[in-house]
Every structure is written in C-alpha cells, then in structure tokens.
XYZ file of C-alpha atoms in Angstrom:
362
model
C 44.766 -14.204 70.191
C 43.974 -13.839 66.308
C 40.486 -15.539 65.857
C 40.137 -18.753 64.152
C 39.176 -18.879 60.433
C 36.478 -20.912 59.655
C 36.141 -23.098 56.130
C 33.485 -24.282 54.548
C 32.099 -27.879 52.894
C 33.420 -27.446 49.469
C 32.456 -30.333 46.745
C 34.001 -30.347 43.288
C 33.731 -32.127 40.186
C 35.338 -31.197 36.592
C 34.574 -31.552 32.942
C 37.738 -31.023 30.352
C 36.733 -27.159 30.099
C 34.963 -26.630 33.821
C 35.759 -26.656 37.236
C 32.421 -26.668 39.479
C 32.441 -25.951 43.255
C 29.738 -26.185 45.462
C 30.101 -24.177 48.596
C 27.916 -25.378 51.670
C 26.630 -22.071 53.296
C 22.989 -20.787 53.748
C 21.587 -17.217 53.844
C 24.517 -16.025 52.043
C 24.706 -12.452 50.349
C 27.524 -10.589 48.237
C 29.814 -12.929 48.730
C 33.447 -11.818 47.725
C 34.788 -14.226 45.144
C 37.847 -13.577 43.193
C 41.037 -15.479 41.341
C 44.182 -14.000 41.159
C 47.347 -15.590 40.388
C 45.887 -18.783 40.073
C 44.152 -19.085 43.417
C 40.580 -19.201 44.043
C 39.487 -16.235 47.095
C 36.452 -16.745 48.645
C 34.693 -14.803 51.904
C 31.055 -14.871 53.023
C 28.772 -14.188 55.441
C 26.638 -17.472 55.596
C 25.081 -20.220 58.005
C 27.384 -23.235 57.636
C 29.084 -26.571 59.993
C 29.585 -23.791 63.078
C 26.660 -21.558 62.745
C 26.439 -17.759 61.322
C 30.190 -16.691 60.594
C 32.691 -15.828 58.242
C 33.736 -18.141 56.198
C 36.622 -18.282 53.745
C 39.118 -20.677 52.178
C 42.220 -20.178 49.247
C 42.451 -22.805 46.978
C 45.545 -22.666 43.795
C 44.441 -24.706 41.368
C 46.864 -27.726 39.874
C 47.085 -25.915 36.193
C 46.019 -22.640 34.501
C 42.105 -21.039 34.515
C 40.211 -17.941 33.519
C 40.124 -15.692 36.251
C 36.822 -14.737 36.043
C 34.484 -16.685 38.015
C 30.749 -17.466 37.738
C 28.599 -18.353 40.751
C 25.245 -18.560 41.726
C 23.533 -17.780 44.908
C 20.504 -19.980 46.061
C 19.457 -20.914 49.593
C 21.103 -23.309 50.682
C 24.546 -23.125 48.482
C 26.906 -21.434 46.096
C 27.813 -22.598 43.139
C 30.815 -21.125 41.327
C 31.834 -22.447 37.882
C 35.495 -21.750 36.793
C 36.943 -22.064 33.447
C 40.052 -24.021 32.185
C 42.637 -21.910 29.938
C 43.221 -25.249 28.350
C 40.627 -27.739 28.052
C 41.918 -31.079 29.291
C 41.398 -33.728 32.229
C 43.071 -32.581 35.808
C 44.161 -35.391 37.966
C 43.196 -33.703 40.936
C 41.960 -30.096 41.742
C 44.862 -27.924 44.114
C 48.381 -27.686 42.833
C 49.338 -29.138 46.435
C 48.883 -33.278 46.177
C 46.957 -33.581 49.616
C 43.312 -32.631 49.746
C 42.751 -30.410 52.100
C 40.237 -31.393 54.878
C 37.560 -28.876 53.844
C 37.054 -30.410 50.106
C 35.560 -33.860 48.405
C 34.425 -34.575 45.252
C 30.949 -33.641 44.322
C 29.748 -37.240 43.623
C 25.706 -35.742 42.269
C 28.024 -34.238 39.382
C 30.890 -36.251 38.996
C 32.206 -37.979 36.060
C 35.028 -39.549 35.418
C 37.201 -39.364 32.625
C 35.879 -41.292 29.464
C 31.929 -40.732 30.981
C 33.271 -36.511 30.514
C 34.564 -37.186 27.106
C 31.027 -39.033 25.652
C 29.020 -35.758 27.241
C 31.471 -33.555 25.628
C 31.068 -35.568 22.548
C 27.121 -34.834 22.691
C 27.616 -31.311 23.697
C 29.510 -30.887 20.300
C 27.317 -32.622 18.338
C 24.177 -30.854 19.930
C 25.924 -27.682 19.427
C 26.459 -28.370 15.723
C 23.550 -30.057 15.438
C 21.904 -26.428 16.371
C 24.270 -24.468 13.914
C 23.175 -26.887 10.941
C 19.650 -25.927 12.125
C 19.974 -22.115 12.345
C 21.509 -22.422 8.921
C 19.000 -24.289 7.489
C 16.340 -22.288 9.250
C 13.917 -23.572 11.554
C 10.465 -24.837 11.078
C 8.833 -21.977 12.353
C 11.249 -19.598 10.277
C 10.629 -21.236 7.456
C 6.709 -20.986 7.821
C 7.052 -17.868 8.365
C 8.662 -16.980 4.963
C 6.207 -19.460 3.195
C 3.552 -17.140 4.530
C 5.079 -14.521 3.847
C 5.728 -15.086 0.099
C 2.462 -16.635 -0.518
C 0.549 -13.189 1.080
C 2.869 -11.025 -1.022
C 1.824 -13.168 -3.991
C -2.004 -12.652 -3.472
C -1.356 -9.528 -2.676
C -0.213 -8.445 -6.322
C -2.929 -10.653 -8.299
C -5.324 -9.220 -6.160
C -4.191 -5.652 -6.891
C -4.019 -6.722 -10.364
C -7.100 -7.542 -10.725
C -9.021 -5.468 -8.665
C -7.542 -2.975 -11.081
C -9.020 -3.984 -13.883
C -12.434 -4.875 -12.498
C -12.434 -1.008 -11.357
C -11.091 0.090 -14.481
C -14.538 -1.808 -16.622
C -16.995 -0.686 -14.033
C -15.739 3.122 -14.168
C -15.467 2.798 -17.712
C -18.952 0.894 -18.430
C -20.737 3.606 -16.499
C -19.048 6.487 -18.325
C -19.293 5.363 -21.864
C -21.756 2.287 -21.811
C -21.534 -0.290 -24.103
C -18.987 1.365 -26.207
C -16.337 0.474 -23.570
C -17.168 -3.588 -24.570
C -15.162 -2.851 -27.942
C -11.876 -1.251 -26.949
C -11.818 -3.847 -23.188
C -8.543 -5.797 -24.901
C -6.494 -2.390 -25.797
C -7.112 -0.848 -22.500
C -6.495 -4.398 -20.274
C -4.377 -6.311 -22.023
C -0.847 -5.862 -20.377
C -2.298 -6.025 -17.157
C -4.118 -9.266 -17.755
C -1.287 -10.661 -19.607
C 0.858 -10.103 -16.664
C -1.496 -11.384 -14.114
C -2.173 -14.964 -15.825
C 1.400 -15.466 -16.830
C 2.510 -14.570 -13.081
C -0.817 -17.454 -12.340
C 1.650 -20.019 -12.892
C 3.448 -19.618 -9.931
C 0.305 -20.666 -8.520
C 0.279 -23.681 -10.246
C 3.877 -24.614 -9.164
C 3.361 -24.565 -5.457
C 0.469 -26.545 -5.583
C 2.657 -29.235 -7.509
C 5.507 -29.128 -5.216
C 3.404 -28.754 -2.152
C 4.024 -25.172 -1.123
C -0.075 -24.973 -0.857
C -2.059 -27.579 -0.650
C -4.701 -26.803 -3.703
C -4.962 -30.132 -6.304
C -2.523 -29.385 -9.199
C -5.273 -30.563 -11.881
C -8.277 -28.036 -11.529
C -5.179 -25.504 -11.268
C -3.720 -26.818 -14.072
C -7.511 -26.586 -15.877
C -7.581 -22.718 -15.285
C -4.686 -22.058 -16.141
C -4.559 -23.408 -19.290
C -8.230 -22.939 -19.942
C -7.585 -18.856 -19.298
C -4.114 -18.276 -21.040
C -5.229 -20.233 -24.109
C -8.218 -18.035 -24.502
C -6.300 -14.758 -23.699
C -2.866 -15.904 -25.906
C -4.232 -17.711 -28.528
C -7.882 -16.542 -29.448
C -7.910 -12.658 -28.324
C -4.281 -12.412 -28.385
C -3.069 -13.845 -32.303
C -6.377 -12.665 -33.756
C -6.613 -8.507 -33.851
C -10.554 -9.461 -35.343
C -11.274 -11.142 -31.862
C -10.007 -8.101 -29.744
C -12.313 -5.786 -30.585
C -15.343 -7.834 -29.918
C -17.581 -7.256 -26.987
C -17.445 -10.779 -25.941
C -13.598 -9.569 -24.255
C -15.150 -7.263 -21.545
C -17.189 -10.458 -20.349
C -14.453 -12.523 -20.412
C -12.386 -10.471 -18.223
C -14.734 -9.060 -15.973
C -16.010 -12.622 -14.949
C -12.307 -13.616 -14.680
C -11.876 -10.300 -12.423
C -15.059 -10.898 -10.424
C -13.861 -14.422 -8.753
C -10.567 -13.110 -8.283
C -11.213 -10.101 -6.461
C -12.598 -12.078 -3.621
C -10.271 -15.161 -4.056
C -6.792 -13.534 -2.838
C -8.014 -11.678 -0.584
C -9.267 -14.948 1.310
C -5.623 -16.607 0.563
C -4.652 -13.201 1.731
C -5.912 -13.587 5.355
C -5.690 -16.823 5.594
C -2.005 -16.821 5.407
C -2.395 -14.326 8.417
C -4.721 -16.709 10.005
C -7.692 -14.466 9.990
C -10.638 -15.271 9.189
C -13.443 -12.263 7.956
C -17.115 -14.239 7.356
C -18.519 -12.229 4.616
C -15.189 -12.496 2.812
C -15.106 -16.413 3.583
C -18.989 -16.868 2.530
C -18.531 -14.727 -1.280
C -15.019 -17.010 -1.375
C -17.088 -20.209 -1.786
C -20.251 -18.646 -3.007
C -19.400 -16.387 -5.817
C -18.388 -19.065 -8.099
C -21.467 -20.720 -8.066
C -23.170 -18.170 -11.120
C -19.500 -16.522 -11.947
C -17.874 -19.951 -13.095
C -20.201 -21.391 -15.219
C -21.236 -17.621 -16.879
C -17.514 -17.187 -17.496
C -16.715 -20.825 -19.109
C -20.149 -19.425 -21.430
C -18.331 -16.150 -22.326
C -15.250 -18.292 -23.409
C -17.344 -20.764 -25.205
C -18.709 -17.559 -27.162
C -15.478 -16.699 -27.905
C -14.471 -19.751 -29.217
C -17.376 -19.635 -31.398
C -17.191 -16.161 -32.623
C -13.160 -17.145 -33.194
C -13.910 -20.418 -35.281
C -14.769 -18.135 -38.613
C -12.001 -16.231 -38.607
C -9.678 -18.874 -37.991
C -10.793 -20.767 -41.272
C -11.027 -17.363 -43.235
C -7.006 -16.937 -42.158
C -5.824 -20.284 -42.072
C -3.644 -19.462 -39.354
C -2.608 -22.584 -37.394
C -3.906 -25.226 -40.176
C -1.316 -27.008 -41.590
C -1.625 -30.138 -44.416
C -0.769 -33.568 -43.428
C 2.654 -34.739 -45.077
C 2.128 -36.897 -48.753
C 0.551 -39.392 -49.055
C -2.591 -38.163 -46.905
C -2.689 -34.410 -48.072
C -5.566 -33.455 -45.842
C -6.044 -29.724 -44.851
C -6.450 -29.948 -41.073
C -7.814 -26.643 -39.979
C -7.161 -25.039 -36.761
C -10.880 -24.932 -35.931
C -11.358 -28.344 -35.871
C -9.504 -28.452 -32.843
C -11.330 -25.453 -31.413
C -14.447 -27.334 -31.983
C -12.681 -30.420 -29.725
C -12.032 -27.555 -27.304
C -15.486 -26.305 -26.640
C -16.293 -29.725 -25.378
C -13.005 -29.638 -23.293
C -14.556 -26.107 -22.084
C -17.118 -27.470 -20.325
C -15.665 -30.814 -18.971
C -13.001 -28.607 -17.258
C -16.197 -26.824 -15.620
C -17.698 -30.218 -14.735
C -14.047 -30.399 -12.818
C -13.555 -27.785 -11.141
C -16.952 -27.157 -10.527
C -16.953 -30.209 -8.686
C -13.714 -29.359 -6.563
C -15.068 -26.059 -5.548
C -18.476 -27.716 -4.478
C -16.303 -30.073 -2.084
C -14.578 -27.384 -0.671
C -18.323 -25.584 -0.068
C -19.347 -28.381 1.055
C -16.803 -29.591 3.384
C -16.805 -25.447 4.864
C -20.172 -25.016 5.940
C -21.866 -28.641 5.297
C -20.788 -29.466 8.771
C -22.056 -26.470 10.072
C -25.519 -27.625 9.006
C -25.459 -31.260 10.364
C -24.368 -29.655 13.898
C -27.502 -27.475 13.820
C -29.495 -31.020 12.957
C-alpha cells in the first residue's frame, strides 16, 4: 500500500509582476523547490498539520512565469516568490478553476486589484524618484565633491604661497637687503597667478559654496590685486622698490597658515597650534601689511603725476586736469577703512573661537 502524500498550508497573494506563497512548515532545511513546465515542485522535510514528514504539493499555474524561484527559509515558514513572464492581474492562481483544499489566499498580504495597481504606481514613482536622485547626486555625494574641490583649491594657494614666502626667506638670508630690490622680477608670475585664481574665493562665498561674508572678501581682493596690477604692476619705477618684498611677504605670511586651516577643516580635522596662528597671526600681520601698501601708495603718488598715466582732462567746458593721484590719495583712506572691516570680522571670528572657551573657565 503506497504511503499517503502529505500537503501542506499554502497561502498566496499576487501583485501584477509577483506571485507569493507562504508554505506552513517548521524546522525545514534544503527544501527542493523547482518549476518546470509551468508547475510549481515542492518537497520538504518540515513540522507541519500531521507532525514531522514529507511534505509536497504540484501546483500549474493559470498563465506563464519565470522558472526560477526565490524563497526564504525562517522558522516557522517558507516563503517563495515567483515571477510573472507578463506582468498583469491573474483571476485566480492554478490553471485548474477549483482551489485545491491545501491553498487560500494570504489575506496579511493580499490586495486586490486597483489597491495592487496604486502600490505599483508608488513603486514606480519611488523607483524613479531614486534614479532622478542618483543622477542628480545625493547630498552626501555632493558634499563630498564640495570638499573635495574646496581642499584642492587651498591646496594650490597654499603651495603658491608657501613658495614664495620660502623663496624671500632663502633669498633674504643669502643676499640681505639686496634681495628687497629685484622681490617683483623674481615673484611676480607666481603672485599674479595666485590673486587672480583668489577670485574663485570670492565667488563661493557669494553663491554660498563657503560660508565666509562676500564683503571683507571682496575688500582683499580688490585691496591686493589693485596694489599688485595697478601700482607695482603698470609702473616698472614701483617694482624695483624695497617696499615690494614687504608687501608680499606680509601677504605670504597670513596665507601660509590660512589654507592650511581651510585645508583640514574640509577634512574635519582640527590641529590646535594651526587653529590658534589661524586667528592669531593677523592680529600684527594685517595691519603691518595694509602699512606696507599705504607706503606704496605713497611712494607711487610721485611717479604717477611725473607720468600722467591714468589722468585724463574733463570734457569742454570744465577743462580740469584730474590726475590719477588724486584718487590714490582717496584710496589711502579707503586703505585703512577696509582694515577697520575686516579687522573687525576677523576679531568676531577670534572672538566667537575661543571667547567661549574663556567664559566656561569663569
């Protein structure tokens, strides 16, 4: 007498690309699960309705899947997914119309038809939802290459200038004060090329890539590329002064501890002494520099009026000569009411760094 097979509780429910089936056996493992032609195969060694057996069933579905399918083993149940060749709604599961006894619907997952269609619908849209993110880049991507182009940026003014600042120390220790005369012709193109490539600096802060104040950037950067353009660079008389090699060094001083600082902070590190010279150095180097520019100014106000270059005469009927140093003149007070700014920013930020610091110890 052939023994009798045994089925198990099988629950289904269906989306418009999925068929899930939950199989009610515990303690099963390797389970053999296969479709061919259509018909789901499935044999295990489990605890189900009549104990610890074998159980199996054959199920052929009503229309077309993939016949590879998924399933997952936990304690209590298996749970095989099986996809549709063609995603649309079944009217019922097996190609035969009666149920058989060992099979109901899964009502914890079922849906019907226009319920499936609305979750589809959000499926779809969270899917492309996710593409049009992944193509935009995500927020943490696009930190990421913020960081990463704003360290690669401090990175080359740093090098820049801690060229240069090397290059006057060697040099002022080799030949003394005669390396004060020829500063211009030996640092020129570098210096040139770090303040012009400054106004990328001013840019982010304007459209909010960093969040420095656009005016004392804007101050510096004018303030610095109108002394090295316009008085050392149109006036071969003004580079061959001394006054040059203390322009630039005090320029190269701050900035030799400034990127680095940007530098690590876009890593998010943090190195004290660095931090501490950051918002201390500029307390002497600042106002020292804005007096080595006034002193060029000064020593450039003579040679402008001996040249005449810039001046220009007011159209008939005025006739006035208006010489180029009468704006300089203007300037030297706009010299030091750009110091009153920015000296007054960088005090904040001082002050905002290690002020609390202070009242914590108090």
């Amino acid at each position: 007498m052939e023994n009798q097979v045994l089925t198990p509780h099988v629950y289904w429910a269906q989306r418009h690309r999925e068929l899930y089936l939950r199989v009610e056996l515990s303690d099963v493992q390797n389970p053999a699960i296969s479709i061919t032609e259509n018909v789901l195969h499935f044999k295990a060694q489990g605890h189900g309705a009549k104990g610890d057996n074998v159980y199996e069933f054959h199920l052929e579905f009503l229309d077309l899947v993939k016949p590879e399918p998924v399933y997952k083993l936990t304690q209590r149940q298996i749970n095989i997914t099986v996809q549709k060749k063609v995603s649309q709604w079944w009217e019922r599961l097996t190609k035969q119309e009666k149920r058989p006894l060992f099979l109901a619907p899964d009502f914890d997952r079922w849906l019907d038809e226009s319920d499936a269609e609305m979750e589809l619908r959000a499926k779809e849209e969270e899917r492309l939802n996710k593409l049009r993110l992944e193509s935009q880049g995500s927020p943490e991507t696009l930190i990421s290459l913020k960081k990463g182009y704003l360290f690669m940026y401090n990175l080359v003014q740093f090098l820049g200038f801690s060229w240069m600042f090397v290059n006057m120390t060697v040099r002022f220790f080799i030949l003394g004060k005669e390396s004060f005369y020829d500063t211009f012709h030996t640092m020129a193109d570098m210096m040139y090329f770090c303040q012009m490539l400054a106004v990328v600096e001013t840019i982010n802060a304007a459209i909010g890539v960093t969040s420095s104040p656009v005016v004392p950037c804007l101050i510096q950067l004018f303030g610095r590329n109108f002394i090295l353009f316009i008085i050392f660079g149109t006036m071969e008389e003004m580079q061959n002064k001394a006054v040059v090699f203390f322009v630039f060094y005090l320029w190269s001083t701050v900035e030799i501890f400034r990127y680095p600082f940007y530098m690590l902070y876009c890593i998010d590190m943090d190195w004290k002494v660095l931090t501490w010279l950051r918002y201390t150095l500029w307390i002497p180097a600042y106002p020292l520099g804005c007096l080595a520019e006034a002193v060029a100014v000064i020593q450039s106000i003579p040679i402008f009026n001996e040249t005449g270059r810039f001046s220009f005469t007011l159209p008939y009927p005025v006739k006035i000569k208006v010489r180029f140093s009468f704006f300089l003149q203007i300037y030297l007070i706009v010299i030091f009411l750009g110091l009153y700014i920015n000296f007054r920013h960088l005090y904040k930020q001082r002050r905002r760094r290690y002020g609390q610091k202070k009242k914590k110890i108090h």
